[in-house]
């Protein structure tokens, strides 16, 4: 009897050395990916801190959302917890990016310890707001078309009960080419606010219960890096809209002069035709305009001896270096806001970040500062601030 050779079969696949190394390769790939992301983000943040507001070709990266400077490092740190190899290197990269980018994140830590002083009886209430084409686009109809509702618009303004209103976009817009148009009933503003003094330049209007002793549109053209023969564009129905982005009004308050700067600075980038028919994405032009906005403002402030309040839509997020180009004598009033993350601009109905600001000189006391819901009237929240200045009786001299 011959013993046959038995054969054992199995369904298990034959494992090779390459199969055993596959999980290790996947781990290495994940590690390289995360470390690469951490290093790339650190390089971006460093470049942003150096280039923002200094070169025109950084205009597009300058639009980086402020929360990203906090959210991206936190997300990367969460992923690094799961990685053993090179974890220390990754943490160092991420922490460096977090520290470097922290000033750009828009977090208002000062609100945790700052307690504004109570407002005195003669405090001044100021309301600043980008109206979003005045009362032209108040609400949307059933077919998506804009429907005017001026009564609702003016009710909202009066409800703020302010002593001084700093309002932007006092204009309508041509729905075909988005060129600015004057409002159709300019007298209504005076009818709605009897007894108020009114100053208007281009799209900027300032209303005041206090007498206006000086009204000065701040022209940006002397501060441009190059000559623009088409500024303002020929045939524009609102030439000052193109050349004046800050309106200064000096008001007589408590026996002293308090200067108010009502500002709506140029946007960094626009997809619309610019300069009366120029290229749609003229990054150099937008950079030139924004730099001139800040230079013109700084030059006027340098020659102004009075207490100052600057408010408006600066089209500048906390992540943009240009916000730090304002003169040192101006102090950000944000610490008086009762919010860790102040938001003034809402795109597509979502609260995003802050591009509207209030700054004062140190001789102006900010007692209250809050963002006011816009009630669907604009894509910007209003800014309501209560301030005071020492009266002449409290000072040895007054100008």
Short mmCIF file of C-alpha atoms in Angstrom, two decimals:
data_model
loop_
_atom_site.label_atom_id
_atom_site.label_comp_id
_atom_site.label_asym_id
_atom_site.label_seq_id
_atom_site.Cartn_x
_atom_site.Cartn_y
_atom_site.Cartn_z
CA UNK A 1 0.00 0.00 0.00
CA UNK A 2 1.49 3.30 -1.13
CA UNK A 3 1.12 6.30 1.12
CA UNK A 4 -0.10 9.28 -0.92
CA UNK A 5 1.15 12.87 -0.32
CA UNK A 6 -1.62 14.88 1.23
CA UNK A 7 -2.19 18.49 0.11
CA UNK A 8 -3.61 21.11 2.45
CA UNK A 9 -5.48 23.98 0.83
CA UNK A 10 -6.46 27.27 2.47
CA UNK A 11 -8.41 30.35 1.47
CA UNK A 12 -6.01 32.71 3.25
CA UNK A 13 -3.92 34.88 0.87
CA UNK A 14 -0.22 34.45 0.93
CA UNK A 15 1.30 37.44 2.82
CA UNK A 16 4.51 38.94 1.57
CA UNK A 17 7.00 41.33 3.12
CA UNK A 18 5.53 44.12 1.00
CA UNK A 19 2.06 43.49 2.45
CA UNK A 20 3.40 43.70 5.99
CA UNK A 21 5.01 47.05 5.23
CA UNK A 22 1.88 48.58 3.70
CA UNK A 23 0.43 50.04 6.95
CA UNK A 24 3.80 51.59 7.73
CA UNK A 25 3.89 53.22 4.29
CA UNK A 26 0.41 54.61 4.83
CA UNK A 27 1.47 56.07 8.18
CA UNK A 28 4.51 57.68 6.60
CA UNK A 29 2.37 59.19 3.85
CA UNK A 30 -0.06 60.61 6.41
CA UNK A 31 2.81 62.01 8.44
CA UNK A 32 4.37 63.67 5.39
CA UNK A 33 0.98 65.08 4.39
CA UNK A 34 0.29 66.59 7.81
CA UNK A 35 3.83 67.92 8.23
CA UNK A 36 3.66 69.37 4.73
CA UNK A 37 0.37 71.09 5.54
CA UNK A 38 1.79 72.47 8.79
CA UNK A 39 4.92 73.76 7.07
CA UNK A 40 2.92 75.25 4.18
CA UNK A 41 0.57 77.05 6.56
CA UNK A 42 3.51 78.46 8.51
CA UNK A 43 5.07 79.75 5.28
CA UNK A 44 1.76 81.32 4.24
CA UNK A 45 1.28 83.05 7.59
CA UNK A 46 4.84 84.36 7.59
CA UNK A 47 4.45 85.63 4.02
CA UNK A 48 1.14 87.22 4.92
CA UNK A 49 2.63 89.09 7.87
CA UNK A 50 5.39 90.41 5.64
CA UNK A 51 3.48 91.15 2.40
CA UNK A 52 -0.03 92.15 3.46
CA UNK A 53 -0.60 95.81 2.66
CA UNK A 54 2.88 96.18 1.17
CA UNK A 55 2.59 94.74 -2.36
CA UNK A 56 -0.34 94.82 -4.75
CA UNK A 57 -0.06 91.18 -5.81
CA UNK A 58 -0.94 90.04 -2.29
CA UNK A 59 -4.45 91.51 -2.65
CA UNK A 60 -6.07 88.12 -3.21
CA UNK A 61 -4.31 86.25 -0.34
CA UNK A 62 -5.14 89.32 1.79
CA UNK A 63 -8.76 88.14 1.68
CA UNK A 64 -7.95 85.14 3.89
CA UNK A 65 -10.71 84.83 6.52
CA UNK A 66 -9.46 85.98 9.94
CA UNK A 67 -10.87 82.86 11.71
CA UNK A 68 -8.59 80.71 9.54
CA UNK A 69 -5.54 81.97 11.43
CA UNK A 70 -6.96 80.27 14.52
CA UNK A 71 -8.97 77.40 13.04
CA UNK A 72 -6.27 75.94 10.77
CA UNK A 73 -3.64 75.54 13.53
CA UNK A 74 -6.22 74.07 15.92
CA UNK A 75 -7.30 71.55 13.28
CA UNK A 76 -3.70 70.60 12.53
CA UNK A 77 -2.97 70.14 16.24
CA UNK A 78 -5.95 67.81 16.53
CA UNK A 79 -4.60 65.69 13.67
CA UNK A 80 -1.07 65.70 15.08
CA UNK A 81 -2.32 64.09 18.29
CA UNK A 82 -2.97 60.94 16.26
CA UNK A 83 0.52 60.88 14.77
CA UNK A 84 3.48 59.44 16.63
CA UNK A 85 6.33 59.93 14.19
CA UNK A 86 7.51 63.52 13.93
CA UNK A 87 4.79 64.74 16.28
CA UNK A 88 7.13 67.19 17.99
CA UNK A 89 8.23 68.72 14.70
CA UNK A 90 4.62 69.17 13.63
CA UNK A 91 3.60 70.77 16.91
CA UNK A 92 6.49 73.24 16.70
CA UNK A 93 5.43 74.24 13.16
CA UNK A 94 1.78 74.65 14.11
CA UNK A 95 2.43 76.57 17.33
CA UNK A 96 4.78 78.90 15.45
CA UNK A 97 2.04 79.55 12.87
CA UNK A 98 -0.52 80.13 15.62
CA UNK A 99 1.66 82.64 17.45
CA UNK A 100 2.61 84.44 14.24
CA UNK A 101 -0.96 84.58 12.96
CA UNK A 102 -2.70 85.37 16.23
CA UNK A 103 -2.94 89.15 15.61
CA UNK A 104 -4.79 88.37 12.36
CA UNK A 105 -7.51 86.17 13.89
CA UNK A 106 -9.80 88.96 15.08
CA UNK A 107 -10.18 87.63 18.63
CA UNK A 108 -11.07 90.41 21.07
CA UNK A 109 -9.52 89.20 24.32
CA UNK A 110 -9.53 92.70 25.82
CA UNK A 111 -13.26 92.39 26.43
CA UNK A 112 -12.53 89.83 29.19
CA UNK A 113 -10.96 92.39 31.49
CA UNK A 114 -11.95 95.83 30.20
CA UNK A 115 -14.87 97.45 32.00
CA UNK A 116 -15.93 100.75 30.39
CA UNK A 117 -16.73 103.65 32.69
CA UNK A 118 -20.41 104.61 33.06
CA UNK A 119 -21.50 107.23 30.56
CA UNK A 120 -22.04 110.75 31.90
CA UNK A 121 -25.32 112.58 31.20
CA UNK A 122 -23.76 114.59 28.37
CA UNK A 123 -22.30 111.54 26.56
CA UNK A 124 -22.66 111.43 22.79
CA UNK A 125 -24.33 108.48 21.03
CA UNK A 126 -22.90 107.75 17.58
CA UNK A 127 -24.31 105.36 14.99
CA UNK A 128 -22.14 104.30 12.04
CA UNK A 129 -23.51 102.09 9.27
CA UNK A 130 -22.92 101.00 5.69
CA UNK A 131 -26.51 101.20 4.43
CA UNK A 132 -26.04 99.01 1.32
CA UNK A 133 -27.24 101.44 -1.36
CA UNK A 134 -29.41 103.46 1.01
CA UNK A 135 -33.09 102.48 0.63
CA UNK A 136 -32.78 101.00 -2.88
CA UNK A 137 -32.31 97.36 -1.88
CA UNK A 138 -34.31 97.18 1.32
CA UNK A 139 -35.90 93.79 0.80
CA UNK A 140 -36.33 91.03 -1.77
CA UNK A 141 -39.59 90.38 -3.59
CA UNK A 142 -41.13 86.96 -4.34
CA UNK A 143 -39.21 86.70 -7.58
CA UNK A 144 -35.89 87.72 -6.06
CA UNK A 145 -36.16 91.29 -7.27
CA UNK A 146 -35.19 94.18 -4.95
CA UNK A 147 -38.17 96.00 -3.47
CA UNK A 148 -37.85 99.49 -2.04
CA UNK A 149 -39.33 100.20 1.37
CA UNK A 150 -38.07 103.66 2.37
CA UNK A 151 -40.41 103.94 5.34
CA UNK A 152 -38.92 100.87 6.97
CA UNK A 153 -35.41 102.13 6.23
CA UNK A 154 -35.93 105.49 7.91
CA UNK A 155 -37.72 103.91 10.86
CA UNK A 156 -34.61 101.81 11.45
CA UNK A 157 -32.38 104.87 11.37
CA UNK A 158 -34.54 106.86 13.77
CA UNK A 159 -34.78 103.87 16.14
CA UNK A 160 -31.04 104.17 16.86
CA UNK A 161 -31.74 107.47 18.65
CA UNK A 162 -28.21 108.70 17.95
CA UNK A 163 -26.83 112.22 18.33
CA UNK A 164 -24.49 111.70 15.39
CA UNK A 165 -25.00 109.42 12.37
CA UNK A 166 -22.04 108.43 10.17
CA UNK A 167 -23.65 106.74 7.16
CA UNK A 168 -22.07 105.24 4.07
CA UNK A 169 -23.44 104.36 0.62
CA UNK A 170 -25.79 107.32 0.46
CA UNK A 171 -26.48 106.46 -3.16
CA UNK A 172 -28.29 104.17 -5.54
CA UNK A 173 -26.60 101.90 -8.05
CA UNK A 174 -27.26 101.31 -11.73
CA UNK A 175 -28.30 97.66 -11.99
CA UNK A 176 -26.64 97.33 -15.39
CA UNK A 177 -23.09 98.55 -14.83
CA UNK A 178 -23.16 99.21 -11.04
CA UNK A 179 -22.21 102.86 -11.50
CA UNK A 180 -23.27 105.14 -8.62
CA UNK A 181 -26.43 107.23 -8.88
CA UNK A 182 -27.72 109.99 -6.57
CA UNK A 183 -30.66 109.11 -4.31
CA UNK A 184 -33.97 110.16 -5.82
CA UNK A 185 -35.27 112.05 -2.76
CA UNK A 186 -32.33 113.84 -1.13
CA UNK A 187 -34.62 116.13 0.87
CA UNK A 188 -36.23 113.29 2.78
CA UNK A 189 -33.23 112.94 5.07
CA UNK A 190 -33.78 116.45 6.40
CA UNK A 191 -37.50 115.83 6.76
CA UNK A 192 -36.90 112.65 8.76
CA UNK A 193 -34.32 114.31 11.03
CA UNK A 194 -35.56 117.85 11.70
CA UNK A 195 -33.12 119.99 13.63
CA UNK A 196 -30.10 117.90 12.58
CA UNK A 197 -27.17 119.44 10.75
CA UNK A 198 -26.28 117.56 7.55
CA UNK A 199 -22.95 117.19 5.71
CA UNK A 200 -22.74 115.25 2.45
CA UNK A 201 -19.87 114.37 0.15
CA UNK A 202 -20.28 111.70 -2.50
CA UNK A 203 -21.68 108.59 -0.82
CA UNK A 204 -20.94 109.81 2.72
CA UNK A 205 -23.46 111.64 4.88
CA UNK A 206 -23.06 112.83 8.47
CA UNK A 207 -26.06 113.89 10.57
CA UNK A 208 -25.51 115.77 13.83
CA UNK A 209 -27.56 117.32 16.62
CA UNK A 210 -24.49 119.44 17.31
CA UNK A 211 -23.41 122.40 15.16
CA UNK A 212 -20.96 121.61 12.37
CA UNK A 213 -18.04 124.05 12.54
CA UNK A 214 -15.99 122.45 9.77
CA UNK A 215 -16.89 120.17 6.88
CA UNK A 216 -13.97 118.71 4.91
CA UNK A 217 -14.10 115.97 2.26
CA UNK A 218 -10.73 114.18 2.31
CA UNK A 219 -9.58 113.89 -1.31
CA UNK A 220 -7.43 110.83 -2.02
CA UNK A 221 -5.99 112.00 -5.37
CA UNK A 222 -2.92 113.83 -3.98
CA UNK A 223 -1.88 110.59 -2.28
CA UNK A 224 -2.00 108.23 -5.27
CA UNK A 225 1.25 106.61 -6.40
CA UNK A 226 0.48 107.43 -10.04
CA UNK A 227 -1.59 109.92 -11.96
CA UNK A 228 -5.09 108.80 -12.91
CA UNK A 229 -6.51 110.99 -15.69
CA UNK A 230 -9.87 109.16 -15.47
CA UNK A 231 -10.45 109.75 -11.73
CA UNK A 232 -13.26 110.61 -11.48
CA UNK A 233 -14.51 108.90 -14.64
CA UNK A 234 -15.84 111.24 -17.29
CA UNK A 235 -19.60 111.59 -17.18
CA UNK A 236 -20.01 110.23 -13.65
CA UNK A 237 -23.17 111.45 -11.96
CA UNK A 238 -21.35 111.35 -8.60
CA UNK A 239 -17.73 112.43 -9.15
CA UNK A 240 -17.00 112.77 -5.42
CA UNK A 241 -17.89 109.10 -4.96
CA UNK A 242 -14.62 108.20 -6.73
CA UNK A 243 -12.33 110.70 -5.01
CA UNK A 244 -13.65 111.13 -1.46
CA UNK A 245 -13.76 108.10 0.81
CA UNK A 246 -13.57 109.97 4.11
CA UNK A 247 -15.70 112.92 5.23
CA UNK A 248 -14.45 114.93 8.19
CA UNK A 249 -16.90 117.02 10.20
CA UNK A 250 -15.87 118.99 13.26
CA UNK A 251 -18.73 119.36 15.75
CA UNK A 252 -19.12 121.69 18.70
CA UNK A 253 -19.71 119.33 21.64
CA UNK A 254 -19.70 120.34 25.31
CA UNK A 255 -17.96 123.59 24.46
CA UNK A 256 -15.19 121.79 22.57
CA UNK A 257 -14.58 120.64 19.02
CA UNK A 258 -14.78 116.90 18.38
CA UNK A 259 -13.74 115.69 14.90
CA UNK A 260 -15.71 112.87 13.31
CA UNK A 261 -14.28 110.97 10.36
CA UNK A 262 -16.92 109.08 8.36
CA UNK A 263 -15.09 106.54 6.17
CA UNK A 264 -15.88 103.99 3.49
CA UNK A 265 -12.58 102.87 1.99
CA UNK A 266 -12.09 101.00 -1.27
CA UNK A 267 -12.46 97.22 -1.42
CA UNK A 268 -9.26 95.19 -2.00
CA UNK A 269 -10.61 93.39 -5.07
CA UNK A 270 -13.70 93.74 -7.18
CA UNK A 271 -15.09 91.61 -9.98
CA UNK A 272 -16.77 94.66 -11.46
CA UNK A 273 -15.31 97.00 -14.08
CA UNK A 274 -13.18 99.57 -12.33
CA UNK A 275 -11.97 103.06 -13.12
CA UNK A 276 -14.79 103.67 -15.58
CA UNK A 277 -14.13 100.68 -17.81
CA UNK A 278 -10.78 99.29 -16.70
CA UNK A 279 -9.95 95.64 -16.24
CA UNK A 280 -12.16 93.70 -13.87
CA UNK A 281 -9.33 92.40 -11.67
CA UNK A 282 -6.95 95.37 -11.64
CA UNK A 283 -5.05 94.44 -8.49
CA UNK A 284 -2.50 97.26 -8.83
CA UNK A 285 -5.28 99.85 -9.15
CA UNK A 286 -7.10 98.59 -6.08
CA UNK A 287 -3.89 98.58 -4.06
CA UNK A 288 -3.11 102.14 -5.17
CA UNK A 289 -6.59 103.35 -4.20
CA UNK A 290 -6.57 101.69 -0.78
CA UNK A 291 -3.07 102.94 0.04
CA UNK A 292 -4.15 106.47 -0.96
CA UNK A 293 -7.26 106.15 1.25
CA UNK A 294 -5.08 105.49 4.29
CA UNK A 295 -2.45 108.11 3.42
CA UNK A 296 -5.07 110.81 2.90
CA UNK A 297 -6.70 109.96 6.21
CA UNK A 298 -3.37 109.90 8.06
CA UNK A 299 -2.32 113.24 6.57
CA UNK A 300 -5.51 114.97 7.68
CA UNK A 301 -5.26 113.45 11.15
CA UNK A 302 -1.68 114.64 11.49
CA UNK A 303 -2.81 118.28 11.22
CA UNK A 304 -5.88 117.87 13.42
CA UNK A 305 -5.40 119.04 17.04
CA UNK A 306 -8.90 118.05 18.19
CA UNK A 307 -10.19 114.86 19.80
CA UNK A 308 -11.10 112.40 17.05
CA UNK A 309 -13.59 109.61 16.41
CA UNK A 310 -13.12 107.61 13.20
CA UNK A 311 -15.86 105.13 12.23
CA UNK A 312 -17.11 103.38 9.15
CA UNK A 313 -16.62 100.58 6.69
CA UNK A 314 -12.87 100.38 6.20
CA UNK A 315 -13.17 97.23 4.05
CA UNK A 316 -10.26 95.94 6.09
CA UNK A 317 -10.42 92.78 8.17
CA UNK A 318 -8.30 92.13 11.29
CA UNK A 319 -6.10 89.94 9.08
CA UNK A 320 -5.08 92.85 6.84
CA UNK A 321 -1.99 94.81 7.76
CA UNK A 322 -3.47 98.07 6.47
CA UNK A 323 -5.61 98.37 9.59
CA UNK A 324 -2.34 98.88 11.46
CA UNK A 325 -1.36 101.68 9.07
CA UNK A 326 -3.62 104.11 10.91
CA UNK A 327 -1.76 106.73 12.98
CA UNK A 328 -0.56 105.69 16.43
CA UNK A 329 -2.68 108.37 18.11
CA UNK A 330 -5.81 106.39 17.19
CA UNK A 331 -6.91 103.64 19.57
CA UNK A 332 -9.14 100.73 18.57
CA UNK A 333 -12.37 100.89 20.55
CA UNK A 334 -12.89 97.12 20.30
CA UNK A 335 -12.12 96.46 23.94
CA UNK A 336 -15.45 98.10 24.81
CA UNK A 337 -17.37 95.54 22.70
CA UNK A 338 -18.95 92.77 24.76
CA UNK A 339 -17.84 90.08 22.31
CA UNK A 340 -14.80 87.84 21.93
CA UNK A 341 -15.25 87.80 18.18
CA UNK A 342 -16.91 91.00 16.87
CA UNK A 343 -18.62 90.58 13.50
CA UNK A 344 -19.88 93.46 11.36
CA UNK A 345 -20.16 91.96 7.87
CA UNK A 346 -22.52 89.20 6.77
CA UNK A 347 -22.08 87.64 3.35
CA UNK A 348 -24.91 85.55 1.91
CA UNK A 349 -26.76 85.88 5.21
CA UNK A 350 -23.92 84.37 7.26
CA UNK A 351 -22.02 86.36 9.91
CA UNK A 352 -18.41 86.34 8.75
CA UNK A 353 -15.96 88.80 10.26
CA UNK A 354 -15.32 92.44 10.95
CA UNK A 355 -14.57 95.12 8.37
CA UNK A 356 -16.30 98.04 10.14
CA UNK A 357 -14.35 99.81 12.88
CA UNK A 358 -14.35 102.58 15.46
CA UNK A 359 -11.13 104.33 16.47
CA UNK A 360 -10.67 107.28 18.83
CA UNK A 361 -7.89 109.38 20.23
CA UNK A 362 -7.03 108.82 23.88
CA UNK A 363 -8.88 111.97 25.00
CA UNK A 364 -12.17 110.39 23.90
CA UNK A 365 -13.68 107.94 26.42
CA UNK A 366 -15.68 105.03 24.99
CA UNK A 367 -18.44 104.01 27.40
CA UNK A 368 -20.35 101.57 25.22
CA UNK A 369 -19.82 99.91 21.85
CA UNK A 370 -21.96 97.26 20.22
CA UNK A 371 -22.81 95.87 16.80
CA UNK A 372 -26.46 96.51 15.95
CA UNK A 373 -28.43 93.89 13.93
CA UNK A 374 -29.27 95.31 10.53
CA UNK A 375 -32.78 93.86 10.34
CA UNK A 376 -32.24 92.56 6.80
CA UNK A 377 -31.65 96.08 5.47
CA UNK A 378 -27.94 95.72 4.71
CA UNK A 379 -25.07 93.24 4.58
CA UNK A 380 -23.40 95.24 7.37
CA UNK A 381 -24.32 95.54 11.00
CA UNK A 382 -24.46 99.01 12.46
CA UNK A 383 -22.00 100.26 15.06
CA UNK A 384 -23.47 102.05 18.07
CA UNK A 385 -20.96 103.75 20.33
CA UNK A 386 -21.36 106.08 23.32
CA UNK A 387 -18.45 108.45 23.97
CA UNK A 388 -17.57 111.53 25.97
CA UNK A 389 -14.82 114.15 26.06
CA UNK A 390 -13.77 116.45 28.89
CA UNK A 391 -15.59 119.77 28.72
CA UNK A 392 -13.78 123.08 28.65
CA UNK A 393 -14.42 123.51 32.39
CA UNK A 394 -12.41 120.35 33.02
CA UNK A 395 -9.42 121.55 31.03
CA UNK A 396 -7.05 124.44 31.46
CA UNK A 397 -7.54 125.52 27.84
CA UNK A 398 -9.75 124.81 24.87
CA UNK A 399 -9.16 125.46 21.24
#
